[in-house]
Amino acid sequence: MAERTKYILDEADLPTQWYNVVSDLPEPPPPPLHPGTREPVGPEDLAPLFPQALIAQEVSTERYVDIPEEVREVYRLWRPSPLYRARRLEKALGTPARIYYKYEGVSPVGSHKPNTAVPQAFYNAAEGVTRLTTETGAGQWGSALAFACAQYGLECEVWQVRASYDQKPYRKLMMETFGATVHPSPSALTESGRKILADDPDSPGSLGIAISEAVEQAAADPNARYALGSVLNHVLMHQTVIGEEALKQFELAGDTPDLLVGCTGGGSNFGGLAFPFLREKLAGRMNPVIRAVEPAACPTLTRGTYAYDFGDTAGLTPLLKMHTLGHGFIPDPIHAGGLRYHGMSPLISHIYELGLIEALAVGQQECFAAGVRFARAEGIIPAPEPTHALAACIQEALRCKETGEEKVILTALCGHAHLDLPAYGAYLSGEMVDNELSDDVLAASLAELP
Ligand SMILES: *Cc1c(COP(=O)(O)O)cnc(C)c1O
């Protein structure tokens, strides 16, 4: 019998509930604090920014939350997403390891981001909000939210990090095609942006600055709310459709993972894949090692401090207890724009502190080498972000080649690179560099923690 390489679920297997990992943790993550009072923030503090349904999900301790049928209808455009066995990559590496990848590049914008953009737009529309503001770094999140807003008739306004706005005109065009308005960040439209521009008119921007601008605009308009594409508990919960589907697909494959690897920017695709498996692990039904992979240029888990910090540069957000490099930290302009965030999801940070997951940092040249190797074997060009996870997969697969171990590895291939090909161009032409992040630069940034 021919061996299968692709595991596809029926529409009927589309998950009906999101999984809330908080319900199964030995202790809950520390709450967000009000920056003025240093007291835990209440729903009324968050109401100018988020709809009630999402605020309730953010603090929920329920194990499962039902996915509204209106959201499942949109999910059906591309979900369930396929799980592949990377037989050709295994062969190319000569490894006895079995490598699987859950592919999220089949979504309308080519990444996992619509898994949360769609419910976020839905809940806002249901509560009468007419306009959503957000930031985007690499352009993936802005595209996803623009698509989601088009589904429910919402206006969408996006602050795109200046460097990416200039380098990625196609992402901007995608957002505009879906009906969004796109501004480069820093912009003169907000106080936060004007302050940065006064100091540096040529500022390339950062995710932290763009968040400040989008938050400021949402807070000033009673009909607007703000949407965040990663980091927060409700975002990671929406992404658990990835892991729930993958669990069913592993049943079809008759296999069990020994190792999960995922790339971490704010932690949402990693958490989305890993949390349902962590539930199984905590229940004693399987025992995979779970490993987060981050860029050496923005190493929040491996070199950051676990402390309360702002989610943005201007200090407009609540204080989040998280692994952080400092809210003023501006990472090197590496090509994996989606991984250039100064903090890490409080939930992932907490789970890391509990010792339930491991972390590893990898330089971008090794990542793109892995991306090229994967593309030539499997025919999918991975987005720059998941090349980090693939680099870690390949490291492990080559270790298995030495030891003969038939380890089962699962990774999230959270997006394709069709709009990020210039990054491959930089790698292929030999222009790509790995700059060391010095201890001094990091210490200076951490000295500014609130
Ligand atoms: C946004 C993005 C990331 C980083 O965000 P996480 O919340 O860590 O998943 C990674 N990969 C892709 C393709 C992205 O679009």
Coordinates of C-alpha atoms and ligand atoms in Angstrom, one line a residue:
M1 CA 0.0 0.0 0.0
A2 CA 1.3 3.4 -0.9
E3 CA 2.3 5.4 2.1
R4 CA 0.3 8.6 2.8
T5 CA 1.9 12.0 2.8
K6 CA -1.2 14.1 3.3
Y7 CA -3.8 13.8 6.1
I8 CA -7.0 15.7 5.3
L9 CA -10.1 16.0 7.6
D10 CA -13.7 16.4 6.5
E11 CA -15.5 19.6 7.0
A12 CA -17.4 17.8 9.7
D13 CA -14.2 17.5 11.7
L14 CA -13.8 21.3 11.9
P15 CA -13.5 22.0 15.6
T16 CA -16.6 23.3 17.4
Q17 CA -14.7 24.7 20.4
W18 CA -11.5 26.5 21.2
Y19 CA -9.4 25.1 24.0
N20 CA -8.4 27.3 26.9
V21 CA -5.1 25.9 28.3
V22 CA -5.4 28.1 31.4
S23 CA -8.0 25.7 32.8
D24 CA -5.4 22.9 33.0
L25 CA -2.4 24.7 34.3
P26 CA -1.2 24.1 37.9
E27 CA -1.4 27.8 38.5
P28 CA -3.0 30.7 36.5
P29 CA -0.7 33.2 34.7
P30 CA -0.2 36.5 36.6
P31 CA -2.9 39.1 35.6
P32 CA -2.2 42.3 33.5
L33 CA -1.8 45.4 35.7
H34 CA -3.0 48.9 35.4
P35 CA 0.1 51.0 34.7
G36 CA -1.1 53.8 37.1
T37 CA -2.5 51.8 40.1
R38 CA -0.5 48.6 39.6
E39 CA -3.7 46.8 40.4
P40 CA -5.0 44.0 38.1
V41 CA -7.0 45.6 35.2
G42 CA -10.7 45.1 35.3
P43 CA -13.1 44.7 32.3
E44 CA -13.9 48.4 32.5
D45 CA -10.3 49.3 31.8
L46 CA -10.2 47.2 28.7
A47 CA -13.7 48.2 27.4
P48 CA -12.4 51.2 25.2
L49 CA -10.1 48.7 23.4
F50 CA -11.9 45.4 23.1
P51 CA -15.5 44.1 22.9
Q52 CA -17.0 42.4 26.0
A53 CA -17.0 38.9 24.4
L54 CA -13.2 39.1 23.9
I55 CA -12.5 40.6 27.3
A56 CA -14.5 37.7 28.8
Q57 CA -12.4 35.2 26.8
E58 CA -9.2 36.9 27.9
V59 CA -9.9 36.2 31.6
S60 CA -11.8 33.0 31.1
T61 CA -11.0 29.9 33.1
E62 CA -13.5 27.7 31.2
R63 CA -11.9 24.7 29.5
Y64 CA -13.7 25.2 26.2
V65 CA -15.4 28.1 24.4
D66 CA -17.9 27.4 21.6
I67 CA -16.9 28.7 18.2
P68 CA -19.9 30.7 16.8
E69 CA -21.4 29.2 13.7
E70 CA -20.8 32.5 11.8
V71 CA -17.1 32.0 12.5
R72 CA -17.1 28.3 11.5
E73 CA -18.7 29.3 8.2
V74 CA -15.8 31.5 7.4
Y75 CA -13.2 29.0 8.7
R76 CA -14.7 26.5 6.2
L77 CA -13.2 28.6 3.4
W78 CA -9.8 26.9 4.2
R79 CA -10.2 24.7 7.3
P80 CA -9.5 22.0 8.3
S81 CA -6.0 22.6 7.0
P82 CA -3.8 19.7 5.9
L83 CA -1.2 17.8 7.9
Y84 CA 1.7 16.5 5.8
R85 CA 4.3 13.9 6.4
A86 CA 7.6 15.4 5.0
R87 CA 8.7 12.2 3.4
R88 CA 10.8 14.0 0.8
L89 CA 12.6 16.1 3.3
E90 CA 13.2 13.0 5.5
K91 CA 14.8 11.3 2.5
A92 CA 16.9 14.3 1.6
L93 CA 18.2 14.5 5.1
G94 CA 18.7 10.7 5.3
T95 CA 17.0 10.7 8.7
P96 CA 15.1 7.9 10.4
A97 CA 13.0 10.6 12.1
R98 CA 9.4 11.0 10.9
I99 CA 8.6 14.7 10.3
Y100 CA 5.1 16.1 10.0
Y101 CA 4.0 19.7 9.4
K102 CA 0.6 21.3 9.8
Y103 CA 0.2 23.7 7.0
E104 CA -1.6 27.1 7.6
G105 CA -0.5 28.6 4.3
V106 CA -3.8 27.5 2.8
S107 CA -5.7 30.4 4.4
P108 CA -6.9 33.4 2.3
V109 CA -3.8 35.5 3.3
G110 CA -1.3 32.6 3.5
S111 CA -0.8 32.3 7.3
H112 CA -2.5 31.2 10.5
K113 CA -3.5 34.8 11.4
P114 CA -7.1 34.6 10.0
N115 CA -7.9 31.9 12.7
T116 CA -8.1 34.8 15.2
A117 CA -8.8 37.7 12.9
V118 CA -12.2 36.2 11.9
P119 CA -13.6 35.7 15.4
Q120 CA -12.2 39.1 16.5
A121 CA -14.0 40.9 13.7
F122 CA -17.1 38.8 14.3
Y123 CA -17.4 39.7 18.1
N124 CA -16.7 43.4 17.4
A125 CA -19.4 43.5 14.7
A126 CA -21.9 41.7 16.9
E127 CA -21.4 44.4 19.6
G128 CA -22.0 47.2 17.1
V129 CA -18.4 48.3 16.6
T130 CA -17.9 49.8 13.1
R131 CA -14.2 50.3 12.9
L132 CA -11.1 48.3 13.9
T133 CA -7.6 49.6 14.2
T134 CA -4.5 47.6 14.3
E135 CA -0.7 47.4 13.6
T136 CA 1.1 45.1 11.3
G137 CA 4.8 44.3 11.1
A138 CA 5.4 41.9 8.2
G139 CA 1.9 42.6 6.9
Q140 CA 0.4 39.2 7.6
W141 CA -1.8 40.3 10.5
G142 CA -3.0 43.5 8.7
S143 CA -4.0 41.3 5.7
A144 CA -5.8 38.8 7.9
L145 CA -7.7 41.5 9.8
A146 CA -8.5 43.3 6.5
F147 CA -10.0 40.1 5.1
A148 CA -11.9 39.4 8.3
C149 CA -13.4 42.9 8.5
A150 CA -14.6 42.5 4.9
Q151 CA -16.5 39.4 6.0
Y152 CA -18.6 41.3 8.6
G153 CA -18.7 44.8 7.0
L154 CA -16.3 46.6 9.4
E155 CA -13.9 49.4 8.5
C156 CA -10.3 48.4 9.0
E157 CA -7.4 50.8 9.6
V158 CA -3.8 49.5 9.7
W159 CA -0.6 51.1 10.9
Q160 CA 2.2 49.2 9.0
V161 CA 5.7 49.4 10.4
R162 CA 7.5 51.9 8.0
A163 CA 10.3 49.6 7.0
S164 CA 7.8 46.9 6.0
Y165 CA 5.5 49.5 4.3
D166 CA 8.4 50.5 2.1
Q167 CA 9.7 47.0 1.4
K168 CA 6.4 45.1 1.0
P169 CA 4.1 47.0 -1.3
Y170 CA 2.2 43.8 -2.2
R171 CA 1.1 43.3 1.4
K172 CA -0.3 46.9 1.4
L173 CA -2.1 46.2 -1.9
M174 CA -3.6 43.0 -0.4
M175 CA -4.9 44.9 2.6
E176 CA -6.3 47.7 0.3
T177 CA -7.9 45.1 -2.0
F178 CA -9.8 43.7 1.1
G179 CA -10.9 47.3 1.8
A180 CA -8.6 48.4 4.5
T181 CA -6.8 51.8 4.9
V182 CA -3.1 51.5 5.5
H183 CA -0.8 54.1 7.1
P184 CA 3.0 53.9 7.5
S185 CA 4.1 53.9 11.2
P186 CA 5.3 56.2 12.7
S187 CA 2.6 58.5 11.2
A188 CA 1.7 62.1 11.8
L189 CA -1.9 61.0 12.6
T190 CA -1.2 60.2 16.2
E191 CA 0.5 61.8 19.2
S192 CA 2.7 58.7 19.7
G193 CA 3.7 58.8 16.0
R194 CA 4.4 62.5 16.0
K195 CA 6.6 62.2 19.1
I196 CA 8.8 59.5 17.4
L197 CA 9.0 61.5 14.1
A198 CA 10.1 64.6 16.0
D199 CA 13.1 62.7 17.3
D200 CA 13.8 60.8 14.1
P201 CA 11.9 61.8 10.9
D202 CA 13.4 58.7 9.2
S203 CA 12.4 56.2 11.9
P204 CA 11.9 52.7 10.4
G205 CA 9.2 52.1 13.0
S206 CA 8.7 49.1 15.1
L207 CA 5.7 46.9 16.2
G208 CA 5.7 48.6 19.6
I209 CA 5.3 52.0 18.0
A210 CA 2.6 50.9 15.5
I211 CA 0.7 49.3 18.5
S212 CA 0.8 52.7 20.3
E213 CA -0.7 54.4 17.2
A214 CA -3.5 51.9 16.7
V215 CA -4.4 51.8 20.4
E216 CA -4.4 55.6 20.6
Q217 CA -6.8 55.9 17.7
A218 CA -9.2 53.2 19.0
A219 CA -9.3 54.7 22.5
A220 CA -10.3 58.1 21.0
D221 CA -13.2 56.8 18.9
P222 CA -16.3 55.3 20.7
N223 CA -17.2 53.3 17.6
A224 CA -13.8 51.9 17.2
R225 CA -11.9 49.1 18.9
Y226 CA -8.4 47.7 18.6
A227 CA -7.4 44.2 17.5
L228 CA -4.1 42.4 18.3
G229 CA -2.9 39.5 16.2
S230 CA -0.8 37.7 18.9
V231 CA 0.3 37.8 22.5
L232 CA -3.1 37.9 24.3
N233 CA -4.8 34.9 25.8
H234 CA -7.9 35.0 23.6
V235 CA -5.7 35.2 20.5
L236 CA -3.8 32.0 21.5
M237 CA -7.1 30.3 22.3
H238 CA -8.5 31.0 18.8
Q239 CA -5.4 29.5 17.3
T240 CA -6.0 26.1 19.1
V241 CA -8.0 25.0 16.1
I242 CA -4.6 24.2 14.6
G243 CA -3.6 21.7 17.4
E244 CA -7.1 20.2 17.7
E245 CA -7.1 19.4 14.0
A246 CA -3.6 18.1 14.2
L247 CA -4.5 15.7 17.1
K248 CA -7.2 14.1 14.9
Q249 CA -4.8 13.9 11.9
F250 CA -2.3 12.1 14.0
E251 CA -5.0 9.6 14.8
L252 CA -5.5 9.1 11.1
A253 CA -1.7 8.7 10.7
G254 CA -1.6 6.2 13.6
D255 CA 1.4 8.1 15.1
T256 CA 2.2 10.1 18.2
P257 CA 4.6 13.1 18.3
D258 CA 7.7 12.9 20.5
L259 CA 8.7 16.5 19.7
L260 CA 6.7 19.6 18.8
V261 CA 8.5 22.7 17.4
G262 CA 7.1 26.1 16.5
C263 CA 8.4 29.6 15.9
T264 CA 7.5 32.3 18.4
G265 CA 7.0 36.0 17.7
G266 CA 4.2 36.7 20.1
G267 CA 3.5 33.0 20.5
S268 CA 0.2 32.5 18.8
N269 CA 0.9 29.9 16.1
F270 CA 3.1 28.0 18.6
G271 CA 0.5 28.1 21.3
G272 CA -2.2 27.2 18.8
L273 CA -0.4 24.0 17.8
A274 CA 1.1 23.2 21.2
F275 CA -1.7 23.7 23.8
P276 CA -4.0 20.9 22.8
F277 CA -1.0 18.6 22.8
L278 CA 0.0 20.0 26.2
R279 CA -3.5 19.1 27.5
E280 CA -2.8 15.5 26.4
K281 CA 0.6 15.6 28.0
L282 CA -0.7 16.9 31.3
A283 CA -3.4 14.2 31.2
G284 CA -0.7 11.6 30.7
R285 CA -1.9 10.5 27.3
M286 CA 1.3 11.4 25.5
N287 CA 4.6 12.9 26.4
P288 CA 6.0 15.1 23.7
V289 CA 8.8 17.6 24.3
I290 CA 7.5 21.1 23.3
R291 CA 10.1 23.5 21.9
A292 CA 9.7 27.2 21.0
V293 CA 12.1 28.6 18.4
E294 CA 12.9 32.3 18.3
P295 CA 15.3 34.5 16.3
A296 CA 18.8 35.1 17.8
A297 CA 18.2 38.8 17.0
C298 CA 15.0 39.0 19.2
P299 CA 15.5 36.3 21.9
T300 CA 12.7 37.0 24.3
L301 CA 12.5 33.6 25.9
T302 CA 16.1 32.7 25.9
R303 CA 17.7 36.1 26.9
G304 CA 14.8 38.3 28.0
T305 CA 13.7 39.0 31.6
Y306 CA 10.4 37.7 33.0
A307 CA 8.9 40.9 34.3
Y308 CA 6.0 43.3 34.0
D309 CA 6.4 45.5 30.9
F310 CA 4.3 47.5 28.5
G311 CA 3.1 45.8 25.3
D312 CA 3.9 48.9 23.2
T313 CA 6.6 51.6 23.0
A314 CA 4.6 54.6 24.2
G315 CA 3.4 52.8 27.4
L316 CA -0.3 53.0 26.6
T317 CA -1.2 49.3 27.2
P318 CA -1.6 47.5 30.5
L319 CA 1.5 46.0 32.1
L320 CA 1.9 42.4 31.1
K321 CA 4.0 39.9 33.0
M322 CA 6.1 38.4 30.2
H323 CA 9.5 37.5 28.9
T324 CA 10.6 40.9 27.5
L325 CA 13.6 42.6 26.0
G326 CA 12.2 46.0 27.1
H327 CA 9.4 47.9 25.5
G328 CA 11.9 50.3 23.8
F329 CA 13.9 47.4 22.3
I330 CA 14.1 47.7 18.5
P331 CA 15.4 44.4 17.1
D332 CA 17.7 44.2 14.1
P333 CA 15.7 44.4 10.8
I334 CA 15.8 40.6 10.3
H335 CA 13.7 39.2 7.5
A336 CA 11.3 37.4 9.7
G337 CA 9.3 40.6 10.5
G338 CA 6.6 38.6 12.3
L339 CA 9.1 37.6 15.0
R340 CA 10.4 41.1 15.8
Y341 CA 8.3 41.7 18.9
H342 CA 10.0 42.8 22.2
G343 CA 7.8 40.6 24.4
M344 CA 6.4 37.1 24.5
S345 CA 2.8 36.1 25.2
P346 CA 2.2 36.1 29.0
L347 CA 0.7 32.7 28.7
I348 CA 3.7 31.2 26.8
S349 CA 6.1 33.0 29.2
H350 CA 4.2 31.5 32.2
I351 CA 4.2 28.0 30.8
Y352 CA 7.9 28.4 30.1
E353 CA 8.5 29.4 33.7
L354 CA 6.6 26.4 34.8
G355 CA 9.1 24.2 32.9
L356 CA 6.4 22.8 30.5
I357 CA 8.2 24.0 27.3
E358 CA 11.8 24.5 26.1
A359 CA 13.2 27.4 24.0
L360 CA 15.9 27.8 21.5
A361 CA 17.2 30.8 19.5
V362 CA 18.5 30.4 15.9
G363 CA 20.3 32.9 13.6
Q364 CA 18.6 33.8 10.3
Q365 CA 21.2 32.3 8.0
E366 CA 20.6 28.9 9.4
C367 CA 16.9 29.5 9.2
F368 CA 16.9 30.4 5.5
A369 CA 19.2 27.5 4.7
A370 CA 16.5 25.3 6.3
G371 CA 13.8 27.1 4.4
V372 CA 15.6 26.5 1.1
R373 CA 16.2 22.8 1.9
F374 CA 12.5 22.4 2.8
A375 CA 11.3 24.2 -0.3
R376 CA 13.4 22.0 -2.6
A377 CA 12.2 18.8 -1.0
E378 CA 8.5 19.6 -0.2
G379 CA 7.7 22.2 -2.9
I380 CA 6.4 24.8 -0.4
I381 CA 8.5 28.0 0.2
P382 CA 8.0 28.6 4.0
A383 CA 7.5 32.2 5.3
P384 CA 10.6 33.5 7.0
E385 CA 9.1 33.0 10.4
P386 CA 8.5 29.2 10.3
T387 CA 12.0 28.7 8.8
H388 CA 13.0 29.0 12.5
A389 CA 11.0 26.0 13.4
L390 CA 12.3 24.1 10.4
A391 CA 15.9 24.9 11.3
A392 CA 15.2 23.3 14.7
C393 CA 13.4 20.3 13.0
I394 CA 16.4 19.7 10.8
Q395 CA 18.8 20.0 13.8
E396 CA 16.8 17.3 15.5
A397 CA 16.4 15.1 12.4
L398 CA 20.2 15.2 11.9
R399 CA 20.8 14.2 15.5
C400 CA 18.4 11.2 14.9
K401 CA 20.5 10.3 11.9
E402 CA 23.5 10.0 14.2
T403 CA 21.7 8.0 16.9
G404 CA 19.3 6.0 14.6
E405 CA 16.4 7.2 16.7
E406 CA 13.0 7.1 14.9
K407 CA 11.7 10.3 16.6
V408 CA 8.4 11.7 15.5
I409 CA 8.6 15.5 15.0
L410 CA 5.6 17.8 14.4
T411 CA 6.0 21.4 13.4
A412 CA 3.6 24.3 12.5
L413 CA 4.3 25.5 9.0
C414 CA 2.4 28.7 9.8
G415 CA 2.7 30.4 6.4
H416 CA 4.2 30.6 2.9
A417 CA 6.6 33.1 1.5
H418 CA 4.9 34.2 -1.7
L419 CA 5.0 37.9 -0.6
D420 CA 8.3 37.5 1.2
L421 CA 10.5 36.3 -1.6
P422 CA 12.9 39.3 -1.4
A423 CA 14.1 37.7 1.9
Y424 CA 15.0 34.6 0.0
G425 CA 16.7 36.8 -2.5
A426 CA 18.9 38.3 0.2
Y427 CA 19.8 34.8 1.4
L428 CA 20.5 33.4 -2.0
S429 CA 22.7 36.3 -3.1
G430 CA 24.8 36.0 0.1
E431 CA 23.8 39.4 1.4
M432 CA 22.1 38.1 4.5
V433 CA 24.0 38.6 7.8
D434 CA 23.7 37.5 11.4
N435 CA 24.4 40.3 13.8
E436 CA 25.1 39.4 17.4
L437 CA 22.8 41.0 19.9
S438 CA 25.3 42.4 22.4
D439 CA 24.7 42.0 26.2
D440 CA 25.3 45.8 26.5
V441 CA 22.5 46.7 24.1
L442 CA 20.2 44.3 25.9
A443 CA 21.1 45.5 29.4
A444 CA 20.5 49.1 28.3
S445 CA 17.0 48.2 27.1
L446 CA 16.1 46.2 30.1
A447 CA 17.2 49.0 32.4
E448 CA 14.1 50.9 31.2
L449 CA 11.6 48.3 32.5
P450 CA 8.8 50.1 34.4
Ligands
LIG1 C1 2.7 36.8 12.6 C2 3.4 35.6 12.2 C3 4.2 34.9 13.1 C4 4.5 35.4 14.5 O1 3.4 35.4 15.3 P1 3.1 34.3 16.4 O2 2.0 35.0 17.2 O3 4.3 34.1 17.2 O4 2.6 33.1 15.7 C5 4.8 33.8 12.6 N1 4.7 33.3 11.4 C6 3.9 33.9 10.5 C7 3.7 33.3 9.1 C8 3.2 35.1 10.9 O5 2.4 35.7 10.0

